[in-house]
JSON list of C-alpha atoms in Angstrom, two decimals:
[
{"chain": "A", "resi": 255, "resn": "MET", "atom": "CA", "xyz": [-13.84, -1.15, 8.42]},
{"chain": "A", "resi": 256, "resn": "GLU", "atom": "CA", "xyz": [-11.98, -2.38, 5.36]},
{"chain": "A", "resi": 257, "resn": "TYR", "atom": "CA", "xyz": [-9.06, 0.02, 5.31]},
{"chain": "A", "resi": 258, "resn": "VAL", "atom": "CA", "xyz": [-5.97, 0.61, 7.45]},
{"chain": "A", "resi": 259, "resn": "PRO", "atom": "CA", "xyz": [-4.42, 4.10, 7.17]},
{"chain": "A", "resi": 260, "resn": "LYS", "atom": "CA", "xyz": [-0.89, 4.19, 5.70]},
{"chain": "A", "resi": 261, "resn": "LYS", "atom": "CA", "xyz": [0.50, 5.96, 8.77]},
{"chain": "A", "resi": 262, "resn": "TRP", "atom": "CA", "xyz": [-0.52, 2.94, 10.84]},
{"chain": "A", "resi": 263, "resn": "LYS", "atom": "CA", "xyz": [1.63, 0.67, 8.67]},
{"chain": "A", "resi": 264, "resn": "ARG", "atom": "CA", "xyz": [4.98, 2.35, 9.29]},
{"chain": "A", "resi": 265, "resn": "ALA", "atom": "CA", "xyz": [7.60, 0.84, 11.59]},
{"chain": "A", "resi": 266, "resn": "GLN", "atom": "CA", "xyz": [10.63, 2.60, 12.96]},
{"chain": "A", "resi": 267, "resn": "VAL", "atom": "CA", "xyz": [13.52, 0.17, 13.32]},
{"chain": "A", "resi": 268, "resn": "PHE", "atom": "CA", "xyz": [16.14, 0.88, 15.97]},
{"chain": "A", "resi": 269, "resn": "MET", "atom": "CA", "xyz": [19.47, -0.89, 15.78]},
{"chain": "A", "resi": 270, "resn": "VAL", "atom": "CA", "xyz": [20.61, -2.20, 19.16]},
{"chain": "A", "resi": 271, "resn": "LEU", "atom": "CA", "xyz": [24.18, -3.34, 19.72]},
{"chain": "A", "resi": 272, "resn": "ASN", "atom": "CA", "xyz": [24.38, -6.93, 20.95]},
{"chain": "A", "resi": 273, "resn": "SER", "atom": "CA", "xyz": [26.27, -7.28, 24.21]},
{"chain": "A", "resi": 274, "resn": "GLY", "atom": "CA", "xyz": [29.98, -7.93, 23.78]},
{"chain": "A", "resi": 275, "resn": "LYS", "atom": "CA", "xyz": [29.93, -7.38, 20.00]},
{"chain": "A", "resi": 276, "resn": "PRO", "atom": "CA", "xyz": [32.16, -4.90, 18.14]},
{"chain": "A", "resi": 277, "resn": "PRO", "atom": "CA", "xyz": [30.17, -1.75, 17.24]},
{"chain": "A", "resi": 278, "resn": "GLU", "atom": "CA", "xyz": [31.94, -1.28, 13.90]},
{"chain": "A", "resi": 279, "resn": "GLN", "atom": "CA", "xyz": [30.38, -4.46, 12.44]},
{"chain": "A", "resi": 280, "resn": "VAL", "atom": "CA", "xyz": [26.85, -4.35, 11.05]},
{"chain": "A", "resi": 281, "resn": "THR", "atom": "CA", "xyz": [26.24, -7.94, 12.19]},
{"chain": "A", "resi": 282, "resn": "SER", "atom": "CA", "xyz": [26.74, -6.84, 15.80]},
{"chain": "A", "resi": 283, "resn": "TYR", "atom": "CA", "xyz": [23.33, -5.16, 15.82]},
{"chain": "A", "resi": 284, "resn": "ARG", "atom": "CA", "xyz": [19.80, -6.52, 16.07]},
{"chain": "A", "resi": 285, "resn": "PRO", "atom": "CA", "xyz": [16.77, -4.62, 14.79]},
{"chain": "A", "resi": 286, "resn": "ILE", "atom": "CA", "xyz": [13.96, -3.62, 17.14]},
{"chain": "A", "resi": 287, "resn": "SER", "atom": "CA", "xyz": [10.80, -2.63, 15.27]},
{"chain": "A", "resi": 288, "resn": "LEU", "atom": "CA", "xyz": [8.49, -0.08, 16.90]},
{"chain": "A", "resi": 289, "resn": "LEU", "atom": "CA", "xyz": [4.99, 0.43, 15.55]},
{"chain": "A", "resi": 290, "resn": "PRO", "atom": "CA", "xyz": [2.68, 3.38, 16.31]},
{"chain": "A", "resi": 291, "resn": "SER", "atom": "CA", "xyz": [0.56, 2.92, 19.45]},
{"chain": "A", "resi": 292, "resn": "ILE", "atom": "CA", "xyz": [-2.89, 3.70, 17.96]},
{"chain": "A", "resi": 293, "resn": "PRO", "atom": "CA", "xyz": [-2.69, 0.81, 15.47]},
{"chain": "A", "resi": 294, "resn": "LYS", "atom": "CA", "xyz": [-1.65, -1.52, 18.29]},
{"chain": "A", "resi": 295, "resn": "SER", "atom": "CA", "xyz": [-4.85, -0.61, 20.16]},
{"chain": "A", "resi": 296, "resn": "PHE", "atom": "CA", "xyz": [-6.83, -1.28, 16.98]},
{"chain": "A", "resi": 297, "resn": "GLU", "atom": "CA", "xyz": [-5.06, -4.65, 16.57]},
{"chain": "A", "resi": 298, "resn": "LYS", "atom": "CA", "xyz": [-5.95, -5.65, 20.14]},
{"chain": "A", "resi": 299, "resn": "LEU", "atom": "CA", "xyz": [-9.63, -4.93, 19.49]},
{"chain": "A", "resi": 300, "resn": "PHE", "atom": "CA", "xyz": [-9.57, -6.79, 16.19]},
{"chain": "A", "resi": 301, "resn": "LEU", "atom": "CA", "xyz": [-7.72, -9.74, 17.72]},
{"chain": "A", "resi": 302, "resn": "LYS", "atom": "CA", "xyz": [-10.36, -9.96, 20.46]},
{"chain": "A", "resi": 303, "resn": "ARG", "atom": "CA", "xyz": [-12.99, -10.52, 17.75]},
{"chain": "A", "resi": 304, "resn": "LEU", "atom": "CA", "xyz": [-10.79, -12.77, 15.61]},
{"chain": "A", "resi": 305, "resn": "LYS", "atom": "CA", "xyz": [-9.63, -15.26, 18.26]},
{"chain": "A", "resi": 306, "resn": "PRO", "atom": "CA", "xyz": [-13.07, -16.78, 19.03]},
{"chain": "A", "resi": 307, "resn": "LEU", "atom": "CA", "xyz": [-13.62, -17.37, 15.30]},
{"chain": "A", "resi": 308, "resn": "ILE", "atom": "CA", "xyz": [-10.24, -19.08, 15.00]},
{"chain": "A", "resi": 309, "resn": "GLU", "atom": "CA", "xyz": [-10.94, -21.31, 18.00]},
{"chain": "A", "resi": 310, "resn": "GLU", "atom": "CA", "xyz": [-14.50, -22.11, 16.90]},
{"chain": "A", "resi": 311, "resn": "ARG", "atom": "CA", "xyz": [-13.33, -23.17, 13.43]},
{"chain": "A", "resi": 312, "resn": "GLN", "atom": "CA", "xyz": [-10.22, -24.93, 14.80]},
{"chain": "A", "resi": 313, "resn": "LEU", "atom": "CA", "xyz": [-8.03, -23.12, 12.29]},
{"chain": "A", "resi": 314, "resn": "ILE", "atom": "CA", "xyz": [-4.70, -23.66, 14.04]},
{"chain": "A", "resi": 315, "resn": "PRO", "atom": "CA", "xyz": [-3.50, -27.27, 14.17]},
{"chain": "A", "resi": 316, "resn": "GLU", "atom": "CA", "xyz": [-3.27, -29.09, 17.48]},
{"chain": "A", "resi": 317, "resn": "TYR", "atom": "CA", "xyz": [0.47, -29.62, 17.01]},
{"chain": "A", "resi": 318, "resn": "GLN", "atom": "CA", "xyz": [1.15, -25.86, 16.97]},
{"chain": "A", "resi": 319, "resn": "PHE", "atom": "CA", "xyz": [1.85, -24.69, 20.49]},
{"chain": "A", "resi": 320, "resn": "GLY", "atom": "CA", "xyz": [3.36, -21.23, 19.97]},
{"chain": "A", "resi": 321, "resn": "PHE", "atom": "CA", "xyz": [1.57, -17.93, 20.67]},
{"chain": "A", "resi": 322, "resn": "ARG", "atom": "CA", "xyz": [-1.60, -19.58, 21.96]},
{"chain": "A", "resi": 323, "resn": "ASN", "atom": "CA", "xyz": [-4.05, -18.98, 25.01]},
{"chain": "A", "resi": 324, "resn": "LYS", "atom": "CA", "xyz": [-2.62, -18.97, -3.01]},
{"chain": "A", "resi": 325, "resn": "HIS", "atom": "CA", "xyz": [0.94, -17.35, -2.77]},
{"chain": "A", "resi": 326, "resn": "SER", "atom": "CA", "xyz": [0.77, -14.69, -0.13]},
{"chain": "A", "resi": 327, "resn": "LEU", "atom": "CA", "xyz": [-0.09, -14.43, 3.50]},
{"chain": "A", "resi": 328, "resn": "ILE", "atom": "CA", "xyz": [-3.33, -12.66, 2.60]},
{"chain": "A", "resi": 329, "resn": "ASP", "atom": "CA", "xyz": [-4.37, -15.47, 0.25]},
{"chain": "A", "resi": 330, "resn": "GLN", "atom": "CA", "xyz": [-3.40, -18.08, 2.82]},
{"chain": "A", "resi": 331, "resn": "VAL", "atom": "CA", "xyz": [-5.40, -16.45, 5.61]},
{"chain": "A", "resi": 332, "resn": "HIS", "atom": "CA", "xyz": [-8.42, -16.06, 3.32]},
{"chain": "A", "resi": 333, "resn": "ARG", "atom": "CA", "xyz": [-8.14, -19.62, 1.99]},
{"chain": "A", "resi": 334, "resn": "ILE", "atom": "CA", "xyz": [-7.80, -21.23, 5.40]},
{"chain": "A", "resi": 335, "resn": "THR", "atom": "CA", "xyz": [-10.22, -19.14, 7.41]},
{"chain": "A", "resi": 336, "resn": "ASN", "atom": "CA", "xyz": [-12.95, -18.21, 4.93]},
{"chain": "A", "resi": 337, "resn": "LEU", "atom": "CA", "xyz": [-13.49, -15.05, 6.96]},
{"chain": "A", "resi": 338, "resn": "PRO", "atom": "CA", "xyz": [-16.06, -12.44, 5.96]},
{"chain": "A", "resi": 339, "resn": "HIS", "atom": "CA", "xyz": [-15.02, -10.43, 2.89]},
{"chain": "A", "resi": 340, "resn": "THR", "atom": "CA", "xyz": [-14.71, -7.21, 4.89]},
{"chain": "A", "resi": 341, "resn": "TRP", "atom": "CA", "xyz": [-12.14, -8.86, 7.16]},
{"chain": "A", "resi": 342, "resn": "TYR", "atom": "CA", "xyz": [-10.23, -10.13, 4.14]},
{"chain": "A", "resi": 343, "resn": "ALA", "atom": "CA", "xyz": [-10.15, -6.58, 2.75]},
{"chain": "A", "resi": 344, "resn": "LEU", "atom": "CA", "xyz": [-8.97, -5.29, 6.12]},
{"chain": "A", "resi": 345, "resn": "PHE", "atom": "CA", "xyz": [-6.18, -7.91, 6.27]},
{"chain": "A", "resi": 346, "resn": "GLU", "atom": "CA", "xyz": [-5.13, -7.01, 2.75]},
{"chain": "A", "resi": 347, "resn": "SER", "atom": "CA", "xyz": [-5.00, -3.32, 3.62]},
{"chain": "A", "resi": 348, "resn": "TYR", "atom": "CA", "xyz": [-3.17, -4.08, 6.87]},
{"chain": "A", "resi": 349, "resn": "LEU", "atom": "CA", "xyz": [-0.47, -6.22, 5.22]},
{"chain": "A", "resi": 350, "resn": "THR", "atom": "CA", "xyz": [0.19, -4.28, 2.01]},
{"chain": "A", "resi": 351, "resn": "GLU", "atom": "CA", "xyz": [2.09, -1.06, 1.41]},
{"chain": "A", "resi": 352, "resn": "ARG", "atom": "CA", "xyz": [3.90, -1.37, 4.74]},
{"chain": "A", "resi": 353, "resn": "GLN", "atom": "CA", "xyz": [7.06, 0.66, 5.29]},
{"chain": "A", "resi": 354, "resn": "PHE", "atom": "CA", "xyz": [9.98, 0.87, 7.69]},
{"chain": "A", "resi": 355, "resn": "ARG", "atom": "CA", "xyz": [12.99, 3.04, 8.35]},
{"chain": "A", "resi": 356, "resn": "VAL", "atom": "CA", "xyz": [16.08, 2.40, 10.43]},
{"chain": "A", "resi": 357, "resn": "ILE", "atom": "CA", "xyz": [17.11, 4.67, 13.26]},
{"chain": "A", "resi": 358, "resn": "HIS", "atom": "CA", "xyz": [20.55, 4.39, 14.81]},
{"chain": "A", "resi": 359, "resn": "GLU", "atom": "CA", "xyz": [21.79, 7.04, 17.19]},
{"chain": "A", "resi": 360, "resn": "GLU", "atom": "CA", "xyz": [21.32, 10.28, 15.21]},
{"chain": "A", "resi": 361, "resn": "ALA", "atom": "CA", "xyz": [21.13, 8.60, 11.77]},
{"chain": "A", "resi": 362, "resn": "LEU", "atom": "CA", "xyz": [17.80, 8.03, 10.05]},
{"chain": "A", "resi": 363, "resn": "THR", "atom": "CA", "xyz": [17.19, 6.23, 6.75]},
{"chain": "A", "resi": 364, "resn": "ASP", "atom": "CA", "xyz": [14.49, 7.03, 4.21]},
{"chain": "A", "resi": 365, "resn": "TRP", "atom": "CA", "xyz": [11.26, 5.03, 4.39]},
{"chain": "A", "resi": 366, "resn": "LYS", "atom": "CA", "xyz": [11.56, 1.70, 2.54]},
{"chain": "A", "resi": 367, "resn": "ASN", "atom": "CA", "xyz": [8.78, -0.60, 1.34]},
{"chain": "A", "resi": 368, "resn": "ILE", "atom": "CA", "xyz": [8.26, -4.04, 2.89]},
{"chain": "A", "resi": 369, "resn": "SER", "atom": "CA", "xyz": [7.28, -6.54, 0.19]},
{"chain": "A", "resi": 370, "resn": "ALA", "atom": "CA", "xyz": [6.49, -9.62, 2.30]},
{"chain": "A", "resi": 371, "resn": "GLY", "atom": "CA", "xyz": [6.07, -10.94, 5.80]},
{"chain": "A", "resi": 372, "resn": "ILE", "atom": "CA", "xyz": [4.22, -10.12, 8.97]},
{"chain": "A", "resi": 373, "resn": "PRO", "atom": "CA", "xyz": [4.88, -6.86, 10.82]},
{"chain": "A", "resi": 374, "resn": "GLN", "atom": "CA", "xyz": [7.44, -7.43, 13.57]},
{"chain": "A", "resi": 375, "resn": "GLY", "atom": "CA", "xyz": [6.18, -6.15, 16.90]},
{"chain": "A", "resi": 376, "resn": "SER", "atom": "CA", "xyz": [2.52, -6.15, 15.88]},
{"chain": "A", "resi": 377, "resn": "VAL", "atom": "CA", "xyz": [-0.30, -7.52, 18.01]},
{"chain": "A", "resi": 378, "resn": "LEU", "atom": "CA", "xyz": [-1.85, -9.47, 15.12]},
{"chain": "A", "resi": 379, "resn": "GLY", "atom": "CA", "xyz": [1.48, -10.78, 13.82]},
{"chain": "A", "resi": 380, "resn": "LEU", "atom": "CA", "xyz": [1.60, -13.86, 16.00]},
{"chain": "A", "resi": 381, "resn": "ILE", "atom": "CA", "xyz": [-1.86, -15.15, 15.13]},
{"chain": "A", "resi": 382, "resn": "LEU", "atom": "CA", "xyz": [-1.38, -14.31, 11.43]},
{"chain": "A", "resi": 383, "resn": "TYR", "atom": "CA", "xyz": [1.81, -16.37, 11.42]},
{"chain": "A", "resi": 384, "resn": "LEU", "atom": "CA", "xyz": [-0.01, -19.33, 12.97]},
{"chain": "A", "resi": 385, "resn": "LEU", "atom": "CA", "xyz": [-2.76, -19.08, 10.35]},
{"chain": "A", "resi": 386, "resn": "HIS", "atom": "CA", "xyz": [-0.20, -18.77, 7.57]},
{"chain": "A", "resi": 387, "resn": "THR", "atom": "CA", "xyz": [1.55, -21.97, 8.64]},
{"chain": "A", "resi": 388, "resn": "ALA", "atom": "CA", "xyz": [-1.53, -23.97, 9.68]},
{"chain": "A", "resi": 389, "resn": "ASP", "atom": "CA", "xyz": [-1.54, -26.18, 6.58]},
{"chain": "A", "resi": 390, "resn": "ILE", "atom": "CA", "xyz": [2.02, -27.49, 6.89]},
{"chain": "A", "resi": 391, "resn": "PRO", "atom": "CA", "xyz": [2.00, -30.93, 5.24]},
{"chain": "A", "resi": 392, "resn": "THR", "atom": "CA", "xyz": [1.75, -33.91, 7.57]},
{"chain": "A", "resi": 393, "resn": "ASN", "atom": "CA", "xyz": [1.35, -37.64, 7.01]},
{"chain": "A", "resi": 394, "resn": "ASN", "atom": "CA", "xyz": [0.51, -40.87, 8.86]},
{"chain": "A", "resi": 395, "resn": "TYR", "atom": "CA", "xyz": [4.10, -42.11, 9.22]},
{"chain": "A", "resi": 396, "resn": "SER", "atom": "CA", "xyz": [5.58, -39.05, 10.94]},
{"chain": "A", "resi": 397, "resn": "MET", "atom": "CA", "xyz": [4.88, -36.81, 13.90]},
{"chain": "A", "resi": 398, "resn": "THR", "atom": "CA", "xyz": [5.05, -33.05, 13.53]},
{"chain": "A", "resi": 399, "resn": "ALA", "atom": "CA", "xyz": [5.60, -30.78, 16.51]},
{"chain": "A", "resi": 400, "resn": "MET", "atom": "CA", "xyz": [5.58, -27.00, 16.25]},
{"chain": "A", "resi": 401, "resn": "PHE", "atom": "CA", "xyz": [6.30, -24.22, 18.69]},
{"chain": "A", "resi": 402, "resn": "ALA", "atom": "CA", "xyz": [5.87, -20.83, 17.05]},
{"chain": "A", "resi": 403, "resn": "ASP", "atom": "CA", "xyz": [8.33, -20.82, 14.12]},
{"chain": "A", "resi": 404, "resn": "ASP", "atom": "CA", "xyz": [10.23, -23.96, 15.22]},
{"chain": "A", "resi": 405, "resn": "THR", "atom": "CA", "xyz": [9.11, -27.20, 13.58]},
{"chain": "A", "resi": 406, "resn": "THR", "atom": "CA", "xyz": [10.27, -30.76, 14.19]},
{"chain": "A", "resi": 407, "resn": "ILE", "atom": "CA", "xyz": [9.39, -33.80, 12.08]},
{"chain": "A", "resi": 408, "resn": "MET", "atom": "CA", "xyz": [9.93, -37.14, 13.82]},
{"chain": "A", "resi": 409, "resn": "ILE", "atom": "CA", "xyz": [10.00, -40.55, 12.14]},
{"chain": "A", "resi": 410, "resn": "THR", "atom": "CA", "xyz": [10.29, -43.93, 13.80]},
{"chain": "A", "resi": 411, "resn": "ASN", "atom": "CA", "xyz": [10.65, -47.27, 12.06]},
{"chain": "A", "resi": 412, "resn": "GLU", "atom": "CA", "xyz": [12.71, -50.35, 12.89]},
{"chain": "A", "resi": 413, "resn": "ASP", "atom": "CA", "xyz": [13.93, -50.46, 9.29]},
{"chain": "A", "resi": 414, "resn": "GLN", "atom": "CA", "xyz": [16.45, -47.62, 8.93]},
{"chain": "A", "resi": 415, "resn": "PRO", "atom": "CA", "xyz": [16.21, -47.31, 5.10]},
{"chain": "A", "resi": 416, "resn": "THR", "atom": "CA", "xyz": [12.41, -47.02, 5.40]},
{"chain": "A", "resi": 417, "resn": "ALA", "atom": "CA", "xyz": [12.70, -44.39, 8.14]},
{"chain": "A", "resi": 418, "resn": "THR", "atom": "CA", "xyz": [15.24, -42.47, 6.04]},
{"chain": "A", "resi": 419, "resn": "ASP", "atom": "CA", "xyz": [12.95, -42.61, 2.99]},
{"chain": "A", "resi": 420, "resn": "TRP", "atom": "CA", "xyz": [9.94, -41.41, 5.00]},
{"chain": "A", "resi": 421, "resn": "LEU", "atom": "CA", "xyz": [11.95, -38.59, 6.54]},
{"chain": "A", "resi": 422, "resn": "GLN", "atom": "CA", "xyz": [13.22, -37.47, 3.13]},
{"chain": "A", "resi": 423, "resn": "ARG", "atom": "CA", "xyz": [9.67, -37.50, 1.73]},
{"chain": "A", "resi": 424, "resn": "SER", "atom": "CA", "xyz": [8.46, -35.42, 4.66]},
{"chain": "A", "resi": 425, "resn": "ILE", "atom": "CA", "xyz": [11.31, -32.94, 4.23]},
{"chain": "A", "resi": 426, "resn": "ASN", "atom": "CA", "xyz": [10.61, -32.67, 0.48]},
{"chain": "A", "resi": 427, "resn": "ASN", "atom": "CA", "xyz": [6.91, -32.02, 1.14]},
{"chain": "A", "resi": 428, "resn": "VAL", "atom": "CA", "xyz": [7.68, -29.29, 3.68]},
{"chain": "A", "resi": 429, "resn": "SER", "atom": "CA", "xyz": [10.31, -27.79, 1.38]},
{"chain": "A", "resi": 430, "resn": "ASN", "atom": "CA", "xyz": [7.79, -27.57, -1.49]},
{"chain": "A", "resi": 431, "resn": "TRP", "atom": "CA", "xyz": [5.23, -26.08, 0.90]},
{"chain": "A", "resi": 432, "resn": "THR", "atom": "CA", "xyz": [7.67, -23.36, 2.04]},
{"chain": "A", "resi": 433, "resn": "LYS", "atom": "CA", "xyz": [8.37, -22.43, -1.58]},
{"chain": "A", "resi": 434, "resn": "ARG", "atom": "CA", "xyz": [4.66, -22.28, -2.41]},
{"chain": "A", "resi": 435, "resn": "TRP", "atom": "CA", "xyz": [3.93, -19.95, 0.55]},
{"chain": "A", "resi": 436, "resn": "LYS", "atom": "CA", "xyz": [7.20, -17.99, 0.22]},
{"chain": "A", "resi": 437, "resn": "ILE", "atom": "CA", "xyz": [8.40, -18.97, 3.69]},
{"chain": "A", "resi": 438, "resn": "LYS", "atom": "CA", "xyz": [12.16, -18.66, 4.05]},
{"chain": "A", "resi": 439, "resn": "ILE", "atom": "CA", "xyz": [14.02, -21.25, 6.07]}
]
């Protein structure tokens, strides 16, 4: 299979009022994305086949603890994993031409295109995110710790100016990396 049907790539987004927030303000709501159930079953089957390959090839760095038991996500997954071409084509189909619409009470928006990112609420989303961020730059003078989408860079050195310089270099490297992979901070 190298193709994901368009209907499987549509999310309905429900706006849920946050507790204690005024309902007249847009910022008082959080989006909940619901995907069709058939694609979720497909994702579970695909993930069952994908996980052993990821583990065998040690594709997710040891310092990434979340979700575990060239200029796009698709390129990144292909570059890092070197998966079979048919899987690459399937990922590309899965991640492109996605759409969403917002549902709030009786109101319903038109379908809108999603130009980037991983589908919220999807089964594959978590592992795709880990693959997408697996090549975060590291170095010998710092320690990187990750849990899902939270990242910490730690530097220790008795000389404060040296530690500050090392930390700034690490931050600059990560900042350039986020720009290259279109990851928003």
